[in-house]
Amino acid sequence: MYIERFENLSILLYKRLYKSRMSTQKVNINDIAKKAGLSITTVSRVLNGKAEQYRIGKKSQEKIKEAAKELNYIPNQFAANLRTGRSNTIALIVPSLNNPFFAGIASRINAEVRKFGYITIIGDSDENQEIEKMELHQLVSRNIEGLIIVPCGNEWEHIQQVYDQGIPLICVDRYFEELDLPFVSTDNYEGAYSATKYLIENGHTAITCIQGVRQSTPNKRRVKGFMDAMQQAGITTCNVVGDDFSVQNGYLETKLLLQQKNRPTAIFAFSNTIAMGCIKAFKEENIRIPDDISLITFDDHPYLDYLATPLTCIAQPVSDISKIAIKFLFSRLNDNNEIKTKQVLLKPKMKIKESVRRII
Amino acid sequence: MYIERFENLSILLYKRLYKSRMSTQKVNINDIAKKAGLSITTVSRVLNGKAEQYRIGKKSQEKIKEAAKELNYIPNQFAANLRTGRSNTIALIVPSLNNPFFAGIASRINAEVRKFGYITIIGDSDENQEIEKMELHQLVSRNIEGLIIVPCGNEWEHIQQVYDQGIPLICVDRYFEELDLPFVSTDNYEGAYSATKYLIENGHTAITCIQGVRQSTPNKRRVKGFMDAMQQAGITTCNVVGDDFSVQNGYLETKLLLQQKNRPTAIFAFSNTIAMGCIKAFKEENIRIPDDISLITFDDHPYLDYLATPLTCIAQPVSDISKIAIKFLFSRLNDNNEIKTKQVLLKPKMKIKESVRRII
DNA sequence: TTTATTTGTACAAACGTTTGTGCAGATATT
DNA sequence: AATATCTGCACAAACGTTTGTACAAATAAA
């Protein structure tokens, strides 16, 4: 009760205080200049911290800052940007915020970017290349100063065009092998290779991969890593199925697999979403991990530990990837060429849990 | 091999085609005007689809469109916005993109907003009110036309100020009871009440809540729902512990609970993150759900089904919340007052799974 | 032929900033 | 006392659009 009273009081106070200012008109630099009795030039310089540089007097600075505060001035970034050409904005385009892997990247990038005084505009292409193009177009017309993108298809011209325009950009996670666009990603070959090797060491020979988007570079590298590991072990039959980084794909492919007469003894899921689909199918068919079948997956996520059987996974260094992307971008923005290598692959890390059984 | 050759070819082709245009200078409406031999006025009108309205000749339209395409023209939104005052931008501020609940909201809002030809700027306040204020400030200075916010603390003045400036806004999930700011959220009282009732019906009387941010309205409503259900069942000892919607909080509080001599028979976690913390603690202490203890949680998420024990939960209508928020915002933007009610609570839905045991 | 109407287009101002430069007045130097 | 330097500030142009209005030329009406 007391608290409620108190809150109501504070609301009343607020209303009394601010009512006079509830004009819809936004205040601008001009209003401040008038109130302070100085020119807009001086106001601009003070508000941008260039007072020293232009030798604005102390008392003038005071007057201006006070006026700005009193009028509750909020600068119009568009006007400023129009003049300076700088937008203090970085764009991030991911295929799906619903995928915890990308949400994690988005969250980290957002935090990193803020440290530089920039803000992030996040776009979600919904794994649709046409939407990706639209978003990119939108973002460029908003004068972004840099772009971090997880391309969702195999078309690259629209991205290359942005790069050619001189906007610093970097591909993250997915990239294009043939182009010289900068990227930072996981060493997917290595990850797939070691996961496969681990399965083989545990006695598995009948292994099926459920892959994601086929043309995507990470997927291609993973397939190659898988194949190489199998061949080096002298196993000739390699099964690779599926075509999407989605729960749905994992589910359907697993359902099909389970109906074969020669079931694999292990499944290698190429993403956490695919793995989730596998588990769903297993549940329906009453198949236990790892007793009936072994499962290993790309991508780590907190919830993996809490599943019925904690999943052995190839963890990608999400945090490092984000940091490197940002570092690269801002070194470009500052024309600081200290970073020469522009194509980076980070080592993944296998986290062994309980989803792979040693057989025979 | 063939494919690689082909790709290299296409890259070469691209480079030949675009090299001539690789000027760093951005093309503007003026360049088009020159190329088309018309005035910038006419160019602007054609490019904005106002050709009919201003009776621009067909051939002129053709010439302009062609020139724009050839020059790869990308309009400068900042300049346009400066003139028109419209930014076609909606802002969304969430406490943490890492929380799948908010990532889900962000993803949906993003998709909905695009349908209106607007774009979304997503801000992440990291559950920090100061950051929230900074972000909000940033966003307002980017002339956002609308705001969707999940406030992360109990200060509301900065939000009210935005509202008073005439920017349409709506609080989502968390809101302020005392104010008349619009909001759409879940009926948290109802959700907590029915969850508690369900536990009681299953014979539980020693129930402990692990709550989230205390001052937040959803949390307060949930506590009240819990209390009321307990009291109506004649149970007088209600334990409510914790103070944050985080995994950490769930983990620590559970650890503490397990050390008491009178352990509760059921835990009611106020968010999926808290529940995850509980599970982590249970694992460490070798406590099984629901054999040793029952667990029920707020928020639904796909992975809940795949846990060792699928978790019974109070699912919030995330999709509906997002849609209503957008609908409200755009009806305001179009000065369409058809929507009068501006404070909406949606019914949650209990999804009964396997984490609550019937005792005695 | 003259006047009225329509058609197609351009001029110029405005949006709110930033910034190169210029110019007083005060102070220091000779 | 005359000149040089420094201090503090303002003028005005520019950024790339949009838009109210004006104004020719072409066509129609009288």
PDB file of N, CA, C and O in Angstrom, chain A residues 21 23 25-36 64-74, chain B residues 161 165:
ATOM      1  N   ARG A  21       6.844  20.663 -21.008  1.00  0.00           N
ATOM      2  CA  ARG A  21       7.718  20.331 -22.132  1.00  0.00           C
ATOM      3  C   ARG A  21       7.086  19.360 -23.117  1.00  0.00           C
ATOM      4  O   ARG A  21       7.742  18.893 -24.028  1.00  0.00           O
ATOM      5  N   SER A  23       5.654  19.373 -25.615  1.00  0.00           N
ATOM      6  CA  SER A  23       5.391  19.846 -26.962  1.00  0.00           C
ATOM      7  C   SER A  23       5.834  18.754 -27.923  1.00  0.00           C
ATOM      8  O   SER A  23       6.818  18.067 -27.700  1.00  0.00           O
ATOM      9  N   GLN A  25       6.858  19.306 -30.877  1.00  0.00           N
ATOM     10  CA  GLN A  25       8.022  19.842 -31.584  1.00  0.00           C
ATOM     11  C   GLN A  25       9.312  19.350 -30.945  1.00  0.00           C
ATOM     12  O   GLN A  25       9.514  19.507 -29.759  1.00  0.00           O
ATOM     13  N   LYS A  26      10.174  18.830 -31.766  1.00  0.00           N
ATOM     14  CA  LYS A  26      11.467  18.438 -31.227  1.00  0.00           C
ATOM     15  C   LYS A  26      12.353  19.662 -31.117  1.00  0.00           C
ATOM     16  O   LYS A  26      12.319  20.547 -31.967  1.00  0.00           O
ATOM     17  N   VAL A  27      13.138  19.681 -30.081  1.00  0.00           N
ATOM     18  CA  VAL A  27      14.055  20.815 -29.950  1.00  0.00           C
ATOM     19  C   VAL A  27      15.292  20.519 -30.779  1.00  0.00           C
ATOM     20  O   VAL A  27      15.733  19.379 -30.867  1.00  0.00           O
ATOM     21  N   ASN A  28      15.822  21.561 -31.375  1.00  0.00           N
ATOM     22  CA  ASN A  28      17.038  21.375 -32.146  1.00  0.00           C
ATOM     23  C   ASN A  28      18.120  22.338 -31.682  1.00  0.00           C
ATOM     24  O   ASN A  28      17.933  23.123 -30.754  1.00  0.00           O
ATOM     25  N   ILE A  29      19.195  22.239 -32.352  1.00  0.00           N
ATOM     26  CA  ILE A  29      20.375  22.992 -31.996  1.00  0.00           C
ATOM     27  C   ILE A  29      20.104  24.504 -31.994  1.00  0.00           C
ATOM     28  O   ILE A  29      20.741  25.274 -31.273  1.00  0.00           O
ATOM     29  N   ASN A  30      19.146  24.892 -32.806  1.00  0.00           N
ATOM     30  CA  ASN A  30      18.782  26.290 -32.930  1.00  0.00           C
ATOM     31  C   ASN A  30      18.143  26.826 -31.649  1.00  0.00           C
ATOM     32  O   ASN A  30      18.461  27.923 -31.190  1.00  0.00           O
ATOM     33  N   ASP A  31      17.242  26.013 -31.105  1.00  0.00           N
ATOM     34  CA  ASP A  31      16.565  26.406 -29.867  1.00  0.00           C
ATOM     35  C   ASP A  31      17.587  26.619 -28.762  1.00  0.00           C
ATOM     36  O   ASP A  31      17.471  27.540 -27.959  1.00  0.00           O
ATOM     37  N   ILE A  32      18.565  25.737 -28.753  1.00  0.00           N
ATOM     38  CA  ILE A  32      19.596  25.845 -27.727  1.00  0.00           C
ATOM     39  C   ILE A  32      20.393  27.124 -27.927  1.00  0.00           C
ATOM     40  O   ILE A  32      20.677  27.857 -26.980  1.00  0.00           O
ATOM     41  N   ALA A  33      20.726  27.391 -29.180  1.00  0.00           N
ATOM     42  CA  ALA A  33      21.505  28.587 -29.489  1.00  0.00           C
ATOM     43  C   ALA A  33      20.768  29.835 -29.002  1.00  0.00           C
ATOM     44  O   ALA A  33      21.360  30.717 -28.371  1.00  0.00           O
ATOM     45  N   LYS A  34      19.476  29.873 -29.292  1.00  0.00           N
ATOM     46  CA  LYS A  34      18.694  31.026 -28.853  1.00  0.00           C
ATOM     47  C   LYS A  34      18.727  31.153 -27.342  1.00  0.00           C
ATOM     48  O   LYS A  34      19.011  32.210 -26.790  1.00  0.00           O
ATOM     49  N   LYS A  35      18.417  30.028 -26.697  1.00  0.00           N
ATOM     50  CA  LYS A  35      18.338  30.052 -25.247  1.00  0.00           C
ATOM     51  C   LYS A  35      19.664  30.469 -24.618  1.00  0.00           C
ATOM     52  O   LYS A  35      19.693  31.165 -23.606  1.00  0.00           O
ATOM     53  N   ALA A  36      20.751  30.052 -25.250  1.00  0.00           N
ATOM     54  CA  ALA A  36      22.062  30.353 -24.667  1.00  0.00           C
ATOM     55  C   ALA A  36      22.605  31.692 -25.169  1.00  0.00           C
ATOM     56  O   ALA A  36      23.614  32.186 -24.676  1.00  0.00           O
ATOM     57  N   ILE A  64      25.549  26.458 -22.649  1.00  0.00           N
ATOM     58  CA  ILE A  64      25.043  25.573 -23.694  1.00  0.00           C
ATOM     59  C   ILE A  64      24.632  24.230 -23.131  1.00  0.00           C
ATOM     60  O   ILE A  64      23.541  23.721 -23.403  1.00  0.00           O
ATOM     61  N   LYS A  65      25.492  23.672 -22.312  1.00  0.00           N
ATOM     62  CA  LYS A  65      25.180  22.361 -21.751  1.00  0.00           C
ATOM     63  C   LYS A  65      23.918  22.418 -20.912  1.00  0.00           C
ATOM     64  O   LYS A  65      23.085  21.509 -20.937  1.00  0.00           O
ATOM     65  N   GLU A  66      23.791  23.495 -20.188  1.00  0.00           N
ATOM     66  CA  GLU A  66      22.614  23.637 -19.346  1.00  0.00           C
ATOM     67  C   GLU A  66      21.343  23.738 -20.188  1.00  0.00           C
ATOM     68  O   GLU A  66      20.352  23.050 -19.944  1.00  0.00           O
ATOM     69  N   ALA A  67      21.421  24.572 -21.201  1.00  0.00           N
ATOM     70  CA  ALA A  67      20.261  24.745 -22.078  1.00  0.00           C
ATOM     71  C   ALA A  67      19.866  23.417 -22.714  1.00  0.00           C
ATOM     72  O   ALA A  67      18.698  23.062 -22.776  1.00  0.00           O
ATOM     73  N   ALA A  68      20.880  22.670 -23.154  1.00  0.00           N
ATOM     74  CA  ALA A  68      20.613  21.386 -23.798  1.00  0.00           C
ATOM     75  C   ALA A  68      19.899  20.451 -22.838  1.00  0.00           C
ATOM     76  O   ALA A  68      18.929  19.779 -23.200  1.00  0.00           O
ATOM     77  N   LYS A  69      20.368  20.425 -21.624  1.00  0.00           N
ATOM     78  CA  LYS A  69      19.765  19.543 -20.642  1.00  0.00           C
ATOM     79  C   LYS A  69      18.337  19.980 -20.340  1.00  0.00           C
ATOM     80  O   LYS A  69      17.411  19.191 -20.309  1.00  0.00           O
ATOM     81  N   GLU A  70      18.180  21.252 -20.148  1.00  0.00           N
ATOM     82  CA  GLU A  70      16.852  21.767 -19.794  1.00  0.00           C
ATOM     83  C   GLU A  70      15.833  21.507 -20.890  1.00  0.00           C
ATOM     84  O   GLU A  70      14.674  21.223 -20.615  1.00  0.00           O
ATOM     85  N   LEU A  71      16.270  21.653 -22.100  1.00  0.00           N
ATOM     86  CA  LEU A  71      15.340  21.471 -23.212  1.00  0.00           C
ATOM     87  C   LEU A  71      15.203  20.005 -23.589  1.00  0.00           C
ATOM     88  O   LEU A  71      14.433  19.652 -24.478  1.00  0.00           O
ATOM     89  N   ASN A  72      15.982  19.157 -22.907  1.00  0.00           N
ATOM     90  CA  ASN A  72      15.937  17.728 -23.188  1.00  0.00           C
ATOM     91  C   ASN A  72      16.274  17.455 -24.650  1.00  0.00           C
ATOM     92  O   ASN A  72      15.590  16.716 -25.352  1.00  0.00           O
ATOM     93  N   TYR A  73      17.332  18.052 -25.071  1.00  0.00           N
ATOM     94  CA  TYR A  73      17.737  17.986 -26.475  1.00  0.00           C
ATOM     95  C   TYR A  73      18.214  16.597 -26.871  1.00  0.00           C
ATOM     96  O   TYR A  73      19.007  15.972 -26.176  1.00  0.00           O
ATOM     97  N   ILE A  74      17.716  16.123 -27.975  1.00  0.00           N
ATOM     98  CA  ILE A  74      18.204  14.870 -28.557  1.00  0.00           C
ATOM     99  C   ILE A  74      18.637  15.166 -29.980  1.00  0.00           C
ATOM    100  O   ILE A  74      17.825  15.561 -30.804  1.00  0.00           O
TER     101      ILE A  74
ATOM    102  N   GLN B 161       8.936   9.559 -21.150  1.00  0.00           N
ATOM    103  CA  GLN B 161       9.351  10.751 -21.896  1.00  0.00           C
ATOM    104  C   GLN B 161       9.237  10.536 -23.397  1.00  0.00           C
ATOM    105  O   GLN B 161       8.790  11.416 -24.122  1.00  0.00           O
ATOM    106  N   GLN B 165       6.718  12.421 -26.010  1.00  0.00           N
ATOM    107  CA  GLN B 165       7.170  13.094 -27.231  1.00  0.00           C
ATOM    108  C   GLN B 165       6.291  12.753 -28.414  1.00  0.00           C
ATOM    109  O   GLN B 165       6.481  13.251 -29.510  1.00  0.00           O
TER     110      GLN B 165
END
